[in-house]
């Protein structure tokens, strides 16, 4: 098996699905009608509600949904072999992810761009709305811990990488200040990107210097620095740090994956992994559980991800210019993200299995696997750092991409620079997600707990903002500091897929109300049935075998308690929705459609 065959086959499948299933969802199920004004036109205010070109909206939506998840999940799931991850990415994205994203965006726009919790409240009732809001609060904080954990071991004892990632903060702030003062985006972009490249080139000179020693940090130290950084970054004006760094990182994301696709076609690396490994029944060093249900928990973004609901019911529904743009923006962006995840999987399985497991396992765990490394020592020498035991997925992606790029003769001596650039590429996106995610968590804390303590709801209050930000950072910072990738990523996966289940529940309810044929509801119910069972089985397995197992290295009463709370919330939301569906099914469909039109008129 070679990589080019996988890429070409995947692209063909995704294009066919977009053309046929995407059109069916848009024209038949959701009945998108451009004669009606979108929320961006009805509520245009020049700030939040702004009619935007579909390609610009697509770029914003894709950049927002495609953070670290589609890069890391497939790499960790390579433990099971290349086949389970590839099948889940294609099937999950086609049947689940693309449908989830398009129905959530539609449901939000139908309610004038409201958040999913507000949509759930109006579509399913106050109980479901309350539970959805609480679930969203849990999920966003767990997401921050999961994303942060990805880069811990990439920056551990890596002064070059730490310097390059750290220097992006003042560079982005400089770009933001310059652009705000002069309005010259072109010059700010050229200078900002040039300074980032200069920092990468300067990095090797830090070895053995006083600054290099200061930047040689342990993972535990980085785990403390990240939430402290997030606290201050979330409090800064968006234009000063978040927006310029998001802008610069978008260029890197597009450039890196365009280059990777070209590199794969040029090099055509062989897939070194078997279709299935010995760990499909569990006991793996990276993911402890069996291939099912954990393949669908380990890989979320790229297949189906509840985190997309935050974006699909956040900024994007306020930007859509025409209803028909939903197909390209939501359905299309999800399929493109699937391709990104497939490229990440290829980068992982192009490595020798022994090298892959040596990077992604603790040294003592790897010693028990009976495997031998093949190129790891050579790669470590070329890159200039010890690669063993750097769990989390980020290093594996960087090594895999470096391995592919350096097979091109002109780049064969640039392994260390490629490696650090990919680490920067991953870290900047994660830090951007941490910035915006912490800000969202602050809003959710103020909105949710503000119902119990009114002053907290005042977003103009500096004290309230500081308290909510500090609480959000403390919660996910504690999870980050006390966890490891096998426990935290599973917790993130369960919570994320539970959120996706909630999105499908809301989507199914909306389709039942508006569709000409009730069986169209199956577009949501089929993936919902699989995902809901998968989430609950995985959650129960983790609670029993890891979180509440005193003999497990991932033992954590907190993680087990969080898992139970989230699963209970999911049960309440599902039971509430079933009750609602039964009530709606008693109404003749043509009357239900007419009532639905009047409801949002």
JSON list of C-alpha atoms in Angstrom, two decimals, residues 14-139:
[
{"chain": "A", "resi": 14, "resn": "UNK", "atom": "CA", "xyz": [-15.13, 13.15, -0.72]},
{"chain": "A", "resi": 15, "resn": "UNK", "atom": "CA", "xyz": [-15.83, 14.97, -4.01]},
{"chain": "A", "resi": 16, "resn": "UNK", "atom": "CA", "xyz": [-18.60, 12.52, -4.94]},
{"chain": "A", "resi": 17, "resn": "UNK", "atom": "CA", "xyz": [-20.15, 12.81, -1.48]},
{"chain": "A", "resi": 18, "resn": "UNK", "atom": "CA", "xyz": [-20.09, 16.61, -1.62]},
{"chain": "A", "resi": 19, "resn": "UNK", "atom": "CA", "xyz": [-21.75, 16.64, -5.02]},
{"chain": "A", "resi": 20, "resn": "UNK", "atom": "CA", "xyz": [-24.47, 14.07, -4.26]},
{"chain": "A", "resi": 21, "resn": "UNK", "atom": "CA", "xyz": [-25.13, 13.84, -0.51]},
{"chain": "A", "resi": 22, "resn": "UNK", "atom": "CA", "xyz": [-24.32, 17.49, 0.11]},
{"chain": "A", "resi": 23, "resn": "UNK", "atom": "CA", "xyz": [-26.81, 18.54, -2.56]},
{"chain": "A", "resi": 24, "resn": "UNK", "atom": "CA", "xyz": [-29.45, 16.18, -1.14]},
{"chain": "A", "resi": 25, "resn": "UNK", "atom": "CA", "xyz": [-29.02, 17.65, 2.36]},
{"chain": "A", "resi": 26, "resn": "UNK", "atom": "CA", "xyz": [-29.16, 21.23, 1.07]},
{"chain": "A", "resi": 27, "resn": "UNK", "atom": "CA", "xyz": [-31.99, 20.91, -1.46]},
{"chain": "A", "resi": 28, "resn": "UNK", "atom": "CA", "xyz": [-34.22, 18.14, -0.13]},
{"chain": "A", "resi": 29, "resn": "UNK", "atom": "CA", "xyz": [-33.71, 17.89, 3.63]},
{"chain": "A", "resi": 30, "resn": "UNK", "atom": "CA", "xyz": [-33.05, 21.48, 4.69]},
{"chain": "A", "resi": 31, "resn": "UNK", "atom": "CA", "xyz": [-34.71, 23.10, 1.65]},
{"chain": "A", "resi": 32, "resn": "UNK", "atom": "CA", "xyz": [-32.29, 26.04, 1.55]},
{"chain": "A", "resi": 33, "resn": "UNK", "atom": "CA", "xyz": [-34.04, 29.03, 0.01]},
{"chain": "A", "resi": 34, "resn": "UNK", "atom": "CA", "xyz": [-32.04, 32.06, -1.12]},
{"chain": "A", "resi": 35, "resn": "UNK", "atom": "CA", "xyz": [-35.19, 34.16, -1.45]},
{"chain": "A", "resi": 36, "resn": "UNK", "atom": "CA", "xyz": [-35.25, 34.49, 2.34]},
{"chain": "A", "resi": 37, "resn": "UNK", "atom": "CA", "xyz": [-32.85, 36.85, 4.12]},
{"chain": "A", "resi": 38, "resn": "UNK", "atom": "CA", "xyz": [-30.17, 35.28, 6.31]},
{"chain": "A", "resi": 39, "resn": "UNK", "atom": "CA", "xyz": [-29.54, 36.52, 9.88]},
{"chain": "A", "resi": 40, "resn": "UNK", "atom": "CA", "xyz": [-26.52, 38.48, 8.63]},
{"chain": "A", "resi": 41, "resn": "UNK", "atom": "CA", "xyz": [-28.89, 40.59, 6.51]},
{"chain": "A", "resi": 42, "resn": "UNK", "atom": "CA", "xyz": [-31.84, 40.74, 8.90]},
{"chain": "A", "resi": 43, "resn": "UNK", "atom": "CA", "xyz": [-29.72, 41.77, 11.87]},
{"chain": "A", "resi": 44, "resn": "UNK", "atom": "CA", "xyz": [-26.79, 43.43, 10.12]},
{"chain": "A", "resi": 45, "resn": "UNK", "atom": "CA", "xyz": [-24.91, 45.62, 12.61]},
{"chain": "A", "resi": 46, "resn": "UNK", "atom": "CA", "xyz": [-21.44, 45.90, 11.07]},
{"chain": "A", "resi": 47, "resn": "UNK", "atom": "CA", "xyz": [-19.95, 44.10, 14.07]},
{"chain": "A", "resi": 48, "resn": "UNK", "atom": "CA", "xyz": [-21.27, 40.58, 14.64]},
{"chain": "A", "resi": 49, "resn": "UNK", "atom": "CA", "xyz": [-23.88, 40.22, 11.91]},
{"chain": "A", "resi": 50, "resn": "UNK", "atom": "CA", "xyz": [-22.08, 40.95, 8.66]},
{"chain": "A", "resi": 51, "resn": "UNK", "atom": "CA", "xyz": [-22.99, 39.44, 5.24]},
{"chain": "A", "resi": 52, "resn": "UNK", "atom": "CA", "xyz": [-19.72, 37.92, 4.04]},
{"chain": "A", "resi": 53, "resn": "UNK", "atom": "CA", "xyz": [-18.42, 36.42, 0.81]},
{"chain": "A", "resi": 54, "resn": "UNK", "atom": "CA", "xyz": [-18.83, 32.64, 0.92]},
{"chain": "A", "resi": 55, "resn": "UNK", "atom": "CA", "xyz": [-15.13, 31.98, 0.34]},
{"chain": "A", "resi": 56, "resn": "UNK", "atom": "CA", "xyz": [-14.12, 34.31, 3.16]},
{"chain": "A", "resi": 57, "resn": "UNK", "atom": "CA", "xyz": [-16.71, 32.65, 5.40]},
{"chain": "A", "resi": 58, "resn": "UNK", "atom": "CA", "xyz": [-15.43, 29.24, 4.36]},
{"chain": "A", "resi": 59, "resn": "UNK", "atom": "CA", "xyz": [-11.88, 30.29, 5.29]},
{"chain": "A", "resi": 60, "resn": "UNK", "atom": "CA", "xyz": [-12.99, 31.56, 8.69]},
{"chain": "A", "resi": 61, "resn": "UNK", "atom": "CA", "xyz": [-15.09, 28.47, 9.43]},
{"chain": "A", "resi": 62, "resn": "UNK", "atom": "CA", "xyz": [-12.42, 26.02, 8.31]},
{"chain": "A", "resi": 63, "resn": "UNK", "atom": "CA", "xyz": [-9.68, 27.77, 10.30]},
{"chain": "A", "resi": 64, "resn": "UNK", "atom": "CA", "xyz": [-11.91, 27.72, 13.38]},
{"chain": "A", "resi": 65, "resn": "UNK", "atom": "CA", "xyz": [-12.90, 24.03, 13.23]},
{"chain": "A", "resi": 66, "resn": "UNK", "atom": "CA", "xyz": [-9.57, 22.60, 12.03]},
{"chain": "A", "resi": 67, "resn": "UNK", "atom": "CA", "xyz": [-7.34, 23.11, 15.06]},
{"chain": "A", "resi": 68, "resn": "UNK", "atom": "CA", "xyz": [-5.18, 20.36, 16.59]},
{"chain": "A", "resi": 69, "resn": "UNK", "atom": "CA", "xyz": [-7.88, 17.67, 16.58]},
{"chain": "A", "resi": 70, "resn": "UNK", "atom": "CA", "xyz": [-7.58, 16.50, 12.94]},
{"chain": "A", "resi": 71, "resn": "UNK", "atom": "CA", "xyz": [-3.79, 16.48, 13.34]},
{"chain": "A", "resi": 72, "resn": "UNK", "atom": "CA", "xyz": [-3.47, 14.58, 16.62]},
{"chain": "A", "resi": 73, "resn": "UNK", "atom": "CA", "xyz": [-6.42, 12.18, 16.73]},
{"chain": "A", "resi": 74, "resn": "UNK", "atom": "CA", "xyz": [-5.46, 10.19, 13.61]},
{"chain": "A", "resi": 75, "resn": "UNK", "atom": "CA", "xyz": [-1.85, 9.97, 14.81]},
{"chain": "A", "resi": 76, "resn": "UNK", "atom": "CA", "xyz": [-2.82, 8.50, 18.17]},
{"chain": "A", "resi": 77, "resn": "UNK", "atom": "CA", "xyz": [-5.29, 6.14, 16.48]},
{"chain": "A", "resi": 78, "resn": "UNK", "atom": "CA", "xyz": [-2.54, 4.77, 14.22]},
{"chain": "A", "resi": 79, "resn": "UNK", "atom": "CA", "xyz": [-1.82, 2.47, 17.18]},
{"chain": "A", "resi": 80, "resn": "UNK", "atom": "CA", "xyz": [-4.63, 0.25, 15.80]},
{"chain": "A", "resi": 81, "resn": "UNK", "atom": "CA", "xyz": [-3.21, 0.18, 12.24]},
{"chain": "A", "resi": 82, "resn": "UNK", "atom": "CA", "xyz": [-3.95, 2.36, 9.24]},
{"chain": "A", "resi": 83, "resn": "UNK", "atom": "CA", "xyz": [-7.30, 0.77, 8.29]},
{"chain": "A", "resi": 84, "resn": "UNK", "atom": "CA", "xyz": [-9.54, 1.58, 11.31]},
{"chain": "A", "resi": 85, "resn": "UNK", "atom": "CA", "xyz": [-8.56, 5.24, 11.28]},
{"chain": "A", "resi": 86, "resn": "UNK", "atom": "CA", "xyz": [-8.97, 5.59, 7.52]},
{"chain": "A", "resi": 87, "resn": "UNK", "atom": "CA", "xyz": [-12.39, 3.91, 7.50]},
{"chain": "A", "resi": 88, "resn": "UNK", "atom": "CA", "xyz": [-13.68, 5.92, 10.46]},
{"chain": "A", "resi": 89, "resn": "UNK", "atom": "CA", "xyz": [-12.46, 9.20, 8.94]},
{"chain": "A", "resi": 90, "resn": "UNK", "atom": "CA", "xyz": [-14.23, 8.58, 5.63]},
{"chain": "A", "resi": 91, "resn": "UNK", "atom": "CA", "xyz": [-17.42, 6.98, 7.00]},
{"chain": "A", "resi": 92, "resn": "UNK", "atom": "CA", "xyz": [-17.61, 9.28, 10.02]},
{"chain": "A", "resi": 93, "resn": "UNK", "atom": "CA", "xyz": [-17.13, 12.46, 8.00]},
{"chain": "A", "resi": 94, "resn": "UNK", "atom": "CA", "xyz": [-19.60, 11.46, 5.27]},
{"chain": "A", "resi": 95, "resn": "UNK", "atom": "CA", "xyz": [-22.43, 10.08, 7.40]},
{"chain": "A", "resi": 96, "resn": "UNK", "atom": "CA", "xyz": [-21.79, 11.98, 10.63]},
{"chain": "A", "resi": 97, "resn": "UNK", "atom": "CA", "xyz": [-19.52, 15.01, 10.58]},
{"chain": "A", "resi": 98, "resn": "UNK", "atom": "CA", "xyz": [-20.71, 16.74, 7.42]},
{"chain": "A", "resi": 99, "resn": "UNK", "atom": "CA", "xyz": [-24.36, 16.18, 8.37]},
{"chain": "A", "resi": 100, "resn": "UNK", "atom": "CA", "xyz": [-23.76, 17.38, 11.95]},
{"chain": "A", "resi": 101, "resn": "UNK", "atom": "CA", "xyz": [-22.07, 20.56, 10.80]},
{"chain": "A", "resi": 102, "resn": "UNK", "atom": "CA", "xyz": [-24.65, 21.51, 8.18]},
{"chain": "A", "resi": 103, "resn": "UNK", "atom": "CA", "xyz": [-27.69, 20.88, 10.43]},
{"chain": "A", "resi": 104, "resn": "UNK", "atom": "CA", "xyz": [-26.18, 22.72, 13.43]},
{"chain": "A", "resi": 105, "resn": "UNK", "atom": "CA", "xyz": [-25.34, 25.74, 11.27]},
{"chain": "A", "resi": 106, "resn": "UNK", "atom": "CA", "xyz": [-28.83, 25.66, 9.74]},
{"chain": "A", "resi": 107, "resn": "UNK", "atom": "CA", "xyz": [-30.51, 25.28, 13.13]},
{"chain": "A", "resi": 108, "resn": "UNK", "atom": "CA", "xyz": [-28.59, 28.25, 14.50]},
{"chain": "A", "resi": 109, "resn": "UNK", "atom": "CA", "xyz": [-29.37, 30.44, 11.47]},
{"chain": "A", "resi": 110, "resn": "UNK", "atom": "CA", "xyz": [-33.01, 29.45, 11.72]},
{"chain": "A", "resi": 111, "resn": "UNK", "atom": "CA", "xyz": [-32.93, 30.99, 15.21]},
{"chain": "A", "resi": 112, "resn": "UNK", "atom": "CA", "xyz": [-31.06, 34.12, 14.06]},
{"chain": "A", "resi": 113, "resn": "UNK", "atom": "CA", "xyz": [-27.57, 32.83, 14.89]},
{"chain": "A", "resi": 114, "resn": "UNK", "atom": "CA", "xyz": [-28.18, 31.82, 18.51]},
{"chain": "A", "resi": 115, "resn": "UNK", "atom": "CA", "xyz": [-25.87, 29.42, 20.39]},
{"chain": "A", "resi": 116, "resn": "UNK", "atom": "CA", "xyz": [-26.66, 25.71, 20.46]},
{"chain": "A", "resi": 117, "resn": "UNK", "atom": "CA", "xyz": [-27.83, 25.87, 24.08]},
{"chain": "A", "resi": 118, "resn": "UNK", "atom": "CA", "xyz": [-30.33, 28.60, 23.18]},
{"chain": "A", "resi": 119, "resn": "UNK", "atom": "CA", "xyz": [-31.43, 26.67, 20.09]},
{"chain": "A", "resi": 120, "resn": "UNK", "atom": "CA", "xyz": [-31.89, 23.53, 22.22]},
{"chain": "A", "resi": 121, "resn": "UNK", "atom": "CA", "xyz": [-33.97, 25.51, 24.71]},
{"chain": "A", "resi": 122, "resn": "UNK", "atom": "CA", "xyz": [-36.29, 26.79, 21.96]},
{"chain": "A", "resi": 123, "resn": "UNK", "atom": "CA", "xyz": [-36.49, 23.53, 20.00]},
{"chain": "A", "resi": 124, "resn": "UNK", "atom": "CA", "xyz": [-36.58, 21.01, 22.88]},
{"chain": "A", "resi": 125, "resn": "UNK", "atom": "CA", "xyz": [-37.52, 22.98, 25.98]},
{"chain": "A", "resi": 126, "resn": "UNK", "atom": "CA", "xyz": [-35.82, 24.57, 29.03]},
{"chain": "A", "resi": 127, "resn": "UNK", "atom": "CA", "xyz": [-34.55, 21.30, 30.55]},
{"chain": "A", "resi": 128, "resn": "UNK", "atom": "CA", "xyz": [-32.65, 20.35, 27.40]},
{"chain": "A", "resi": 129, "resn": "UNK", "atom": "CA", "xyz": [-31.40, 23.93, 27.05]},
{"chain": "A", "resi": 130, "resn": "UNK", "atom": "CA", "xyz": [-30.07, 23.95, 30.63]},
{"chain": "A", "resi": 131, "resn": "UNK", "atom": "CA", "xyz": [-28.35, 20.58, 30.22]},
{"chain": "A", "resi": 132, "resn": "UNK", "atom": "CA", "xyz": [-26.86, 21.60, 26.88]},
{"chain": "A", "resi": 133, "resn": "UNK", "atom": "CA", "xyz": [-25.45, 24.80, 28.39]},
{"chain": "A", "resi": 134, "resn": "UNK", "atom": "CA", "xyz": [-23.90, 22.86, 31.28]},
{"chain": "A", "resi": 135, "resn": "UNK", "atom": "CA", "xyz": [-22.48, 20.24, 28.91]},
{"chain": "A", "resi": 136, "resn": "UNK", "atom": "CA", "xyz": [-20.95, 22.97, 26.75]},
{"chain": "A", "resi": 137, "resn": "UNK", "atom": "CA", "xyz": [-19.24, 24.43, 29.82]},
{"chain": "A", "resi": 138, "resn": "UNK", "atom": "CA", "xyz": [-17.71, 21.07, 30.75]},
{"chain": "A", "resi": 139, "resn": "UNK", "atom": "CA", "xyz": [-16.70, 20.33, 27.19]}
]
